Short mmCIF file of N, CA, C and O in Angstrom, two decimals:
data_model
loop_
_atom_site.label_atom_id
_atom_site.label_comp_id
_atom_site.label_asym_id
_atom_site.label_seq_id
_atom_site.Cartn_x
_atom_site.Cartn_y
_atom_site.Cartn_z
N MET A 1 -21.81 -4.40 25.31
CA MET A 1 -21.38 -3.25 26.07
C MET A 1 -19.96 -3.44 26.61
O MET A 1 -19.17 -2.49 26.61
N LYS A 2 -19.61 -4.65 27.01
CA LYS A 2 -18.28 -4.94 27.52
C LYS A 2 -17.23 -4.69 26.44
O LYS A 2 -16.16 -4.13 26.72
N GLN A 3 -17.54 -5.07 25.20
CA GLN A 3 -16.59 -4.87 24.12
C GLN A 3 -16.35 -3.39 23.86
O GLN A 3 -15.22 -2.98 23.59
N LEU A 4 -17.39 -2.59 23.93
CA LEU A 4 -17.23 -1.14 23.75
C LEU A 4 -16.32 -0.56 24.83
O LEU A 4 -15.47 0.30 24.55
N LEU A 5 -16.50 -1.03 26.06
CA LEU A 5 -15.67 -0.55 27.16
C LEU A 5 -14.21 -0.95 26.97
O LEU A 5 -13.30 -0.16 27.23
N LEU A 6 -13.97 -2.17 26.49
CA LEU A 6 -12.61 -2.63 26.24
C LEU A 6 -11.92 -1.76 25.18
O LEU A 6 -10.76 -1.36 25.34
N VAL A 7 -12.62 -1.47 24.11
CA VAL A 7 -12.07 -0.62 23.05
C VAL A 7 -11.84 0.79 23.58
O VAL A 7 -10.80 1.41 23.32
N PHE A 8 -12.78 1.30 24.35
CA PHE A 8 -12.70 2.65 24.91
C PHE A 8 -11.48 2.79 25.83
O PHE A 8 -10.68 3.72 25.68
N VAL A 9 -11.31 1.86 26.75
CA VAL A 9 -10.19 1.94 27.70
C VAL A 9 -8.86 1.71 26.98
O VAL A 9 -7.89 2.45 27.19
N GLY A 10 -8.80 0.71 26.12
CA GLY A 10 -7.57 0.45 25.36
C GLY A 10 -7.20 1.64 24.50
O GLY A 10 -6.04 2.05 24.44
N GLY A 11 -8.18 2.22 23.83
CA GLY A 11 -7.93 3.39 23.00
C GLY A 11 -7.45 4.59 23.82
O GLY A 11 -6.59 5.35 23.36
N GLY A 12 -7.98 4.72 25.01
CA GLY A 12 -7.53 5.81 25.89
C GLY A 12 -6.07 5.67 26.26
O GLY A 12 -5.30 6.63 26.19
N PHE A 13 -5.67 4.46 26.65
CA PHE A 13 -4.25 4.22 26.98
C PHE A 13 -3.36 4.49 25.77
O PHE A 13 -2.31 5.12 25.89
N GLY A 14 -3.77 3.99 24.61
CA GLY A 14 -2.98 4.20 23.40
C GLY A 14 -2.87 5.67 23.03
O GLY A 14 -1.79 6.15 22.66
N SER A 15 -3.97 6.40 23.14
CA SER A 15 -3.97 7.82 22.80
C SER A 15 -3.08 8.62 23.73
O SER A 15 -2.35 9.52 23.30
N VAL A 16 -3.11 8.30 25.02
CA VAL A 16 -2.26 9.01 25.98
C VAL A 16 -0.79 8.75 25.69
O VAL A 16 0.04 9.67 25.71
N LEU A 17 -0.45 7.50 25.41
CA LEU A 17 0.94 7.18 25.10
C LEU A 17 1.40 7.89 23.82
O LEU A 17 2.51 8.43 23.76
N ARG A 18 0.55 7.92 22.80
CA ARG A 18 0.88 8.64 21.56
C ARG A 18 1.08 10.12 21.84
O ARG A 18 2.00 10.76 21.32
N PHE A 19 0.23 10.70 22.69
CA PHE A 19 0.36 12.11 23.05
C PHE A 19 1.71 12.38 23.71
O PHE A 19 2.40 13.35 23.37
N ILE A 20 2.12 11.51 24.62
CA ILE A 20 3.40 11.68 25.33
C ILE A 20 4.56 11.57 24.35
O ILE A 20 5.48 12.41 24.37
N ILE A 21 4.53 10.57 23.48
CA ILE A 21 5.60 10.42 22.48
C ILE A 21 5.65 11.64 21.57
O ILE A 21 6.72 12.15 21.25
N GLY A 22 4.50 12.12 21.14
CA GLY A 22 4.44 13.30 20.29
C GLY A 22 5.01 14.53 20.96
O GLY A 22 5.69 15.34 20.32
N LYS A 23 4.75 14.70 22.24
CA LYS A 23 5.28 15.85 22.97
C LYS A 23 6.80 15.85 23.00
O LYS A 23 7.44 16.89 22.95
N PHE A 24 7.39 14.66 23.09
CA PHE A 24 8.85 14.55 23.16
C PHE A 24 9.52 14.58 21.80
O PHE A 24 10.63 15.09 21.67
N LEU A 25 8.87 14.03 20.78
CA LEU A 25 9.55 13.84 19.50
C LEU A 25 9.08 14.75 18.36
O LEU A 25 9.82 14.93 17.41
N ASN A 26 7.87 15.26 18.43
CA ASN A 26 7.41 16.15 17.35
C ASN A 26 7.98 17.54 17.56
O ASN A 26 7.95 18.07 18.66
N ASN A 27 8.50 18.10 16.49
CA ASN A 27 9.11 19.42 16.53
C ASN A 27 8.74 20.12 15.23
O ASN A 27 9.12 19.67 14.16
N THR A 28 8.02 21.21 15.34
CA THR A 28 7.55 21.90 14.14
C THR A 28 8.67 22.52 13.33
O THR A 28 8.48 22.88 12.19
N GLU A 29 9.85 22.64 13.93
CA GLU A 29 10.97 23.28 13.23
C GLU A 29 11.68 22.34 12.26
O GLU A 29 12.38 22.78 11.37
N ASN A 30 11.56 21.03 12.46
CA ASN A 30 12.36 20.11 11.64
C ASN A 30 11.57 19.33 10.60
O ASN A 30 11.86 18.26 10.31
N GLY A 31 10.54 19.77 10.06
CA GLY A 31 9.89 19.11 8.93
C GLY A 31 9.16 17.81 9.22
O GLY A 31 7.97 17.75 9.05
N ILE A 32 9.86 16.78 9.63
CA ILE A 32 9.23 15.47 9.80
C ILE A 32 8.75 15.29 11.24
O ILE A 32 9.53 15.43 12.18
N PRO A 33 7.49 14.96 11.43
CA PRO A 33 6.94 14.75 12.78
C PRO A 33 7.31 13.35 13.30
O PRO A 33 6.57 12.39 13.14
N TYR A 34 8.47 13.26 13.92
CA TYR A 34 9.00 11.96 14.35
C TYR A 34 8.12 11.26 15.39
O TYR A 34 8.08 10.03 15.43
N GLY A 35 7.42 12.00 16.22
CA GLY A 35 6.56 11.39 17.23
C GLY A 35 5.44 10.58 16.60
O GLY A 35 5.18 9.43 16.99
N THR A 36 4.78 11.14 15.62
CA THR A 36 3.71 10.43 14.91
C THR A 36 4.28 9.24 14.16
O THR A 36 3.71 8.15 14.17
N PHE A 37 5.43 9.45 13.53
CA PHE A 37 6.09 8.37 12.78
C PHE A 37 6.42 7.20 13.71
O PHE A 37 6.10 6.05 13.41
N VAL A 38 7.03 7.48 14.85
CA VAL A 38 7.40 6.43 15.81
C VAL A 38 6.16 5.72 16.33
O VAL A 38 6.12 4.49 16.40
N ALA A 39 5.13 6.47 16.67
CA ALA A 39 3.89 5.85 17.18
C ALA A 39 3.27 4.94 16.12
O ALA A 39 2.85 3.82 16.43
N ASN A 40 3.23 5.39 14.88
CA ASN A 40 2.62 4.58 13.83
C ASN A 40 3.44 3.32 13.53
O ASN A 40 2.88 2.25 13.30
N ILE A 41 4.76 3.43 13.55
CA ILE A 41 5.60 2.26 13.28
C ILE A 41 5.54 1.29 14.45
O ILE A 41 5.37 0.07 14.26
N LEU A 42 5.67 1.78 15.68
CA LEU A 42 5.56 0.90 16.84
C LEU A 42 4.19 0.24 16.91
O LEU A 42 4.07 -0.94 17.24
N GLY A 43 3.15 1.01 16.61
CA GLY A 43 1.80 0.45 16.60
C GLY A 43 1.64 -0.62 15.55
O GLY A 43 0.98 -1.64 15.79
N SER A 44 2.26 -0.44 14.40
CA SER A 44 2.22 -1.45 13.34
C SER A 44 2.93 -2.72 13.79
O SER A 44 2.44 -3.84 13.58
N LEU A 45 4.09 -2.56 14.43
CA LEU A 45 4.81 -3.72 14.95
C LEU A 45 3.99 -4.43 16.02
O LEU A 45 3.85 -5.66 16.00
N LEU A 46 3.42 -3.66 16.94
CA LEU A 46 2.61 -4.25 18.01
C LEU A 46 1.39 -5.00 17.49
O LEU A 46 1.08 -6.09 17.96
N ILE A 47 0.70 -4.42 16.51
CA ILE A 47 -0.49 -5.11 16.00
C ILE A 47 -0.10 -6.39 15.27
O ILE A 47 -0.80 -7.40 15.34
N GLY A 48 1.06 -6.38 14.61
CA GLY A 48 1.56 -7.61 14.00
C GLY A 48 1.83 -8.68 15.04
O GLY A 48 1.47 -9.84 14.87
N ILE A 49 2.47 -8.28 16.14
CA ILE A 49 2.76 -9.22 17.23
C ILE A 49 1.47 -9.71 17.87
O ILE A 49 1.27 -10.92 18.07
N ILE A 50 0.59 -8.80 18.20
CA ILE A 50 -0.67 -9.15 18.88
C ILE A 50 -1.52 -10.09 18.02
O ILE A 50 -1.97 -11.14 18.50
N LEU A 51 -1.73 -9.73 16.76
CA LEU A 51 -2.56 -10.56 15.91
C LEU A 51 -1.86 -11.86 15.53
O LEU A 51 -2.50 -12.89 15.34
N GLY A 52 -0.52 -11.82 15.47
CA GLY A 52 0.23 -13.05 15.24
C GLY A 52 0.08 -14.02 16.40
O GLY A 52 -0.13 -15.22 16.20
N ILE A 53 0.17 -13.51 17.62
CA ILE A 53 -0.02 -14.35 18.81
C ILE A 53 -1.44 -14.89 18.85
O ILE A 53 -1.67 -16.07 19.12
N ALA A 54 -2.40 -14.03 18.58
CA ALA A 54 -3.81 -14.45 18.61
C ALA A 54 -4.08 -15.55 17.59
O ALA A 54 -4.83 -16.48 17.86
N ALA A 55 -3.46 -15.46 16.43
CA ALA A 55 -3.70 -16.45 15.37
C ALA A 55 -2.90 -17.74 15.60
O ALA A 55 -3.36 -18.83 15.27
N LYS A 56 -1.71 -17.60 16.18
CA LYS A 56 -0.81 -18.74 16.29
C LYS A 56 -1.23 -19.76 17.34
O LYS A 56 -1.35 -20.95 17.05
N ASN A 57 -1.43 -19.31 18.53
CA ASN A 57 -1.64 -20.29 19.60
C ASN A 57 -2.83 -20.00 20.50
O ASN A 57 -2.92 -20.55 21.58
N ASN A 58 -3.70 -19.16 20.07
CA ASN A 58 -4.93 -18.87 20.81
C ASN A 58 -4.69 -18.57 22.29
O ASN A 58 -5.49 -18.96 23.14
N THR A 59 -3.58 -17.88 22.60
CA THR A 59 -3.32 -17.52 23.99
C THR A 59 -4.04 -16.23 24.39
O THR A 59 -4.13 -15.93 25.57
N LEU A 60 -4.52 -15.48 23.42
CA LEU A 60 -5.29 -14.28 23.71
C LEU A 60 -6.77 -14.54 23.44
O LEU A 60 -7.13 -15.11 22.42
N THR A 61 -7.58 -14.11 24.36
CA THR A 61 -9.03 -14.23 24.16
C THR A 61 -9.47 -13.17 23.16
O THR A 61 -8.72 -12.22 22.86
N SER A 62 -10.67 -13.29 22.66
CA SER A 62 -11.18 -12.28 21.73
C SER A 62 -11.28 -10.92 22.42
O SER A 62 -11.04 -9.89 21.79
N ASN A 63 -11.60 -10.89 23.70
CA ASN A 63 -11.67 -9.63 24.43
C ASN A 63 -10.28 -9.01 24.60
O ASN A 63 -10.13 -7.79 24.50
N GLN A 64 -9.27 -9.83 24.87
CA GLN A 64 -7.92 -9.31 24.99
C GLN A 64 -7.43 -8.76 23.65
O GLN A 64 -6.80 -7.71 23.60
N THR A 65 -7.73 -9.48 22.59
CA THR A 65 -7.34 -9.02 21.26
C THR A 65 -8.06 -7.72 20.92
O THR A 65 -7.46 -6.80 20.37
N LEU A 66 -9.31 -7.62 21.26
CA LEU A 66 -10.08 -6.40 21.01
C LEU A 66 -9.49 -5.23 21.79
O LEU A 66 -9.31 -4.13 21.24
N PHE A 67 -9.17 -5.45 23.06
CA PHE A 67 -8.58 -4.41 23.90
C PHE A 67 -7.22 -3.95 23.34
O PHE A 67 -6.97 -2.75 23.22
N LEU A 68 -6.36 -4.91 23.01
CA LEU A 68 -5.00 -4.58 22.58
C LEU A 68 -4.92 -4.09 21.13
O LEU A 68 -4.30 -3.07 20.86
N ALA A 69 -5.52 -4.84 20.20
CA ALA A 69 -5.37 -4.51 18.77
C ALA A 69 -6.29 -3.36 18.37
O ALA A 69 -5.83 -2.34 17.84
N THR A 70 -7.58 -3.51 18.62
CA THR A 70 -8.52 -2.47 18.21
C THR A 70 -8.43 -1.25 19.11
O THR A 70 -8.35 -0.11 18.63
N GLY A 71 -8.41 -1.48 20.42
CA GLY A 71 -8.38 -0.37 21.37
C GLY A 71 -7.04 0.32 21.44
O GLY A 71 -6.87 1.44 20.96
N PHE A 72 -6.06 -0.38 22.04
CA PHE A 72 -4.76 0.25 22.28
C PHE A 72 -4.08 0.67 20.97
O PHE A 72 -3.68 1.82 20.82
N CYS A 73 -3.90 -0.27 20.06
CA CYS A 73 -3.20 0.06 18.81
C CYS A 73 -3.98 1.07 17.98
O CYS A 73 -3.40 1.94 17.34
N GLY A 74 -5.30 0.98 18.01
CA GLY A 74 -6.13 1.95 17.29
C GLY A 74 -5.98 3.35 17.85
O GLY A 74 -5.95 4.34 17.12
N GLY A 75 -5.89 3.47 19.19
CA GLY A 75 -5.69 4.77 19.81
C GLY A 75 -4.26 5.27 19.70
O GLY A 75 -4.01 6.46 19.63
N PHE A 76 -3.32 4.33 19.70
CA PHE A 76 -1.90 4.68 19.66
C PHE A 76 -1.47 5.16 18.28
O PHE A 76 -0.74 6.13 18.15
N THR A 77 -1.94 4.50 17.24
CA THR A 77 -1.60 4.92 15.88
C THR A 77 -2.61 5.95 15.42
O THR A 77 -3.70 6.06 15.95
N THR A 78 -2.25 6.70 14.39
CA THR A 78 -3.15 7.76 13.97
C THR A 78 -3.00 8.09 12.50
O THR A 78 -1.99 8.65 12.09
N PHE A 79 -3.96 7.71 11.74
CA PHE A 79 -3.94 8.06 10.32
C PHE A 79 -4.37 9.51 10.11
O PHE A 79 -3.85 10.19 9.24
N SER A 80 -5.29 9.98 10.92
CA SER A 80 -5.78 11.34 10.74
C SER A 80 -4.67 12.37 10.99
O SER A 80 -4.55 13.33 10.23
N THR A 81 -3.86 12.18 12.02
CA THR A 81 -2.76 13.09 12.27
C THR A 81 -1.73 12.99 11.16
O THR A 81 -1.19 14.00 10.69
N PHE A 82 -1.44 11.77 10.73
CA PHE A 82 -0.52 11.55 9.61
C PHE A 82 -1.00 12.31 8.37
O PHE A 82 -0.21 13.01 7.72
N ALA A 83 -2.27 12.21 8.05
CA ALA A 83 -2.82 12.90 6.88
C ALA A 83 -2.72 14.42 7.04
O ALA A 83 -2.35 15.13 6.10
N TYR A 84 -3.04 14.90 8.23
CA TYR A 84 -2.98 16.36 8.47
C TYR A 84 -1.54 16.87 8.35
O TYR A 84 -1.29 17.91 7.74
N GLU A 85 -0.60 16.12 8.94
CA GLU A 85 0.80 16.55 8.88
C GLU A 85 1.30 16.58 7.42
O GLU A 85 2.06 17.47 7.05
N ASN A 86 0.84 15.64 6.63
CA ASN A 86 1.19 15.66 5.20
C ASN A 86 0.59 16.89 4.52
O ASN A 86 1.25 17.52 3.69
N HIS A 87 -0.63 17.22 4.86
CA HIS A 87 -1.28 18.42 4.33
C HIS A 87 -0.45 19.67 4.66
O HIS A 87 -0.23 20.51 3.79
N VAL A 88 0.00 19.77 5.90
CA VAL A 88 0.79 20.93 6.33
C VAL A 88 2.10 21.01 5.54
O VAL A 88 2.51 22.09 5.09
N MET A 89 2.75 19.86 5.35
CA MET A 89 4.02 19.86 4.59
C MET A 89 3.80 20.29 3.15
O MET A 89 4.58 21.07 2.60
N LEU A 90 2.74 19.79 2.54
CA LEU A 90 2.45 20.18 1.15
C LEU A 90 2.11 21.66 1.06
O LEU A 90 2.56 22.36 0.15
N LYS A 91 1.30 22.14 1.99
CA LYS A 91 0.88 23.54 1.98
C LYS A 91 2.07 24.48 2.15
O LYS A 91 2.11 25.55 1.56
N SER A 92 3.05 24.04 2.95
CA SER A 92 4.23 24.89 3.18
C SER A 92 5.29 24.73 2.09
O SER A 92 6.31 25.41 2.11
N GLY A 93 5.06 23.81 1.16
CA GLY A 93 6.01 23.61 0.08
C GLY A 93 7.17 22.70 0.43
O GLY A 93 8.15 22.63 -0.30
N ASP A 94 7.07 21.99 1.56
CA ASP A 94 8.15 21.09 2.00
C ASP A 94 7.95 19.71 1.36
O ASP A 94 7.60 18.74 2.02
N PHE A 95 8.18 19.64 0.07
CA PHE A 95 7.91 18.42 -0.69
C PHE A 95 8.87 17.29 -0.35
O PHE A 95 8.50 16.12 -0.40
N THR A 96 10.10 17.63 0.01
CA THR A 96 11.07 16.60 0.37
C THR A 96 10.65 15.88 1.65
O THR A 96 10.63 14.65 1.70
N SER A 97 10.32 16.64 2.69
CA SER A 97 9.86 16.02 3.94
C SER A 97 8.58 15.23 3.72
O SER A 97 8.40 14.15 4.26
N PHE A 98 7.68 15.78 2.91
CA PHE A 98 6.44 15.09 2.59
C PHE A 98 6.73 13.73 1.96
O PHE A 98 6.18 12.71 2.38
N ALA A 99 7.60 13.71 0.98
CA ALA A 99 7.91 12.45 0.28
C ALA A 99 8.58 11.45 1.21
O ALA A 99 8.19 10.27 1.25
N ILE A 100 9.56 11.91 1.97
CA ILE A 100 10.27 11.00 2.89
C ILE A 100 9.31 10.44 3.93
O ILE A 100 9.27 9.23 4.18
N TYR A 101 8.55 11.31 4.55
CA TYR A 101 7.63 10.92 5.62
C TYR A 101 6.56 9.96 5.12
O TYR A 101 6.29 8.93 5.73
N THR A 102 5.96 10.28 4.00
CA THR A 102 4.88 9.45 3.46
C THR A 102 5.39 8.08 3.02
O THR A 102 4.83 7.05 3.41
N ILE A 103 6.43 8.07 2.23
CA ILE A 103 6.96 6.80 1.72
C ILE A 103 7.50 5.95 2.86
O ILE A 103 7.21 4.74 2.95
N ALA A 104 8.27 6.55 3.76
CA ALA A 104 8.83 5.80 4.89
C ALA A 104 7.73 5.26 5.80
O ALA A 104 7.81 4.12 6.27
N SER A 105 6.70 6.05 6.03
CA SER A 105 5.60 5.60 6.90
C SER A 105 4.91 4.37 6.33
O SER A 105 4.64 3.40 7.06
N PHE A 106 4.61 4.39 5.04
CA PHE A 106 3.94 3.24 4.43
C PHE A 106 4.84 2.01 4.37
O PHE A 106 4.44 0.93 4.79
N ILE A 107 6.03 2.19 3.86
CA ILE A 107 6.92 1.03 3.69
C ILE A 107 7.32 0.44 5.04
O ILE A 107 7.19 -0.77 5.27
N ILE A 108 7.80 1.28 5.95
CA ILE A 108 8.25 0.76 7.24
C ILE A 108 7.06 0.26 8.06
O ILE A 108 7.17 -0.73 8.79
N GLY A 109 5.91 0.91 7.94
CA GLY A 109 4.71 0.45 8.64
C GLY A 109 4.30 -0.95 8.21
O GLY A 109 4.03 -1.82 9.04
N PHE A 110 4.25 -1.19 6.90
CA PHE A 110 3.92 -2.52 6.40
C PHE A 110 4.96 -3.54 6.85
O PHE A 110 4.62 -4.64 7.30
N LEU A 111 6.23 -3.18 6.72
CA LEU A 111 7.29 -4.10 7.13
C LEU A 111 7.22 -4.40 8.63
O LEU A 111 7.48 -5.53 9.05
N ALA A 112 6.85 -3.42 9.43
CA ALA A 112 6.73 -3.63 10.87
C ALA A 112 5.62 -4.63 11.20
O ALA A 112 5.79 -5.49 12.07
N VAL A 113 4.49 -4.55 10.51
CA VAL A 113 3.41 -5.53 10.73
C VAL A 113 3.91 -6.93 10.37
O VAL A 113 3.75 -7.88 11.15
N PHE A 114 4.52 -7.05 9.20
CA PHE A 114 5.02 -8.36 8.77
C PHE A 114 6.10 -8.87 9.72
O PHE A 114 6.13 -10.05 10.04
N PHE A 115 6.99 -7.99 10.16
CA PHE A 115 8.06 -8.38 11.08
C PHE A 115 7.48 -8.84 12.42
O PHE A 115 7.94 -9.82 13.00
N GLY A 116 6.47 -8.13 12.91
CA GLY A 116 5.81 -8.53 14.16
C GLY A 116 5.21 -9.91 14.05
O GLY A 116 5.36 -10.75 14.96
N MET A 117 4.57 -10.20 12.95
CA MET A 117 3.99 -11.53 12.74
C MET A 117 5.09 -12.58 12.56
O MET A 117 4.96 -13.70 13.04
N TYR A 118 6.18 -12.20 11.91
CA TYR A 118 7.31 -13.11 11.74
C TYR A 118 7.94 -13.45 13.10
O TYR A 118 8.30 -14.61 13.34
N LEU A 119 8.07 -12.45 13.98
CA LEU A 119 8.64 -12.70 15.30
C LEU A 119 7.85 -13.73 16.08
O LEU A 119 8.41 -14.56 16.79
N VAL A 120 6.55 -13.69 15.92
CA VAL A 120 5.69 -14.63 16.64
C VAL A 120 5.83 -16.04 16.05
O VAL A 120 5.80 -17.02 16.80
N LYS A 121 6.02 -16.13 14.75
CA LYS A 121 6.17 -17.44 14.10
C LYS A 121 7.45 -18.13 14.53
O LYS A 121 7.51 -19.35 14.58
N SER A 122 8.50 -17.37 14.77
CA SER A 122 9.83 -17.94 15.08
C SER A 122 9.85 -18.64 16.42
O SER A 122 9.20 -18.35 17.34
#
């Protein structure tokens, strides 16, 4: 039960922060939803750092890792919104924004995870 509560609270914090970023950066007039993009890339970097720290020197407990990685990062990042935004771009015929957003999200997201883990190793 404690683990469920940790994920619940962490996810709540992450979701609220994503909502705030989206309110400031997402703009339906400019094609690419920068708020979702920023949240997903920052979340990828954070999970790389968090899991890198957890693996490197055991300074995070399993509960802390659960709260931060599964809860916060899980609530902060959003694949469902990413998928929906891609659907909207395709439906509206905005293939250029779709391609840029999708490719950049995957490539930069993966690189952010690896970079986060690299930062911890250094």
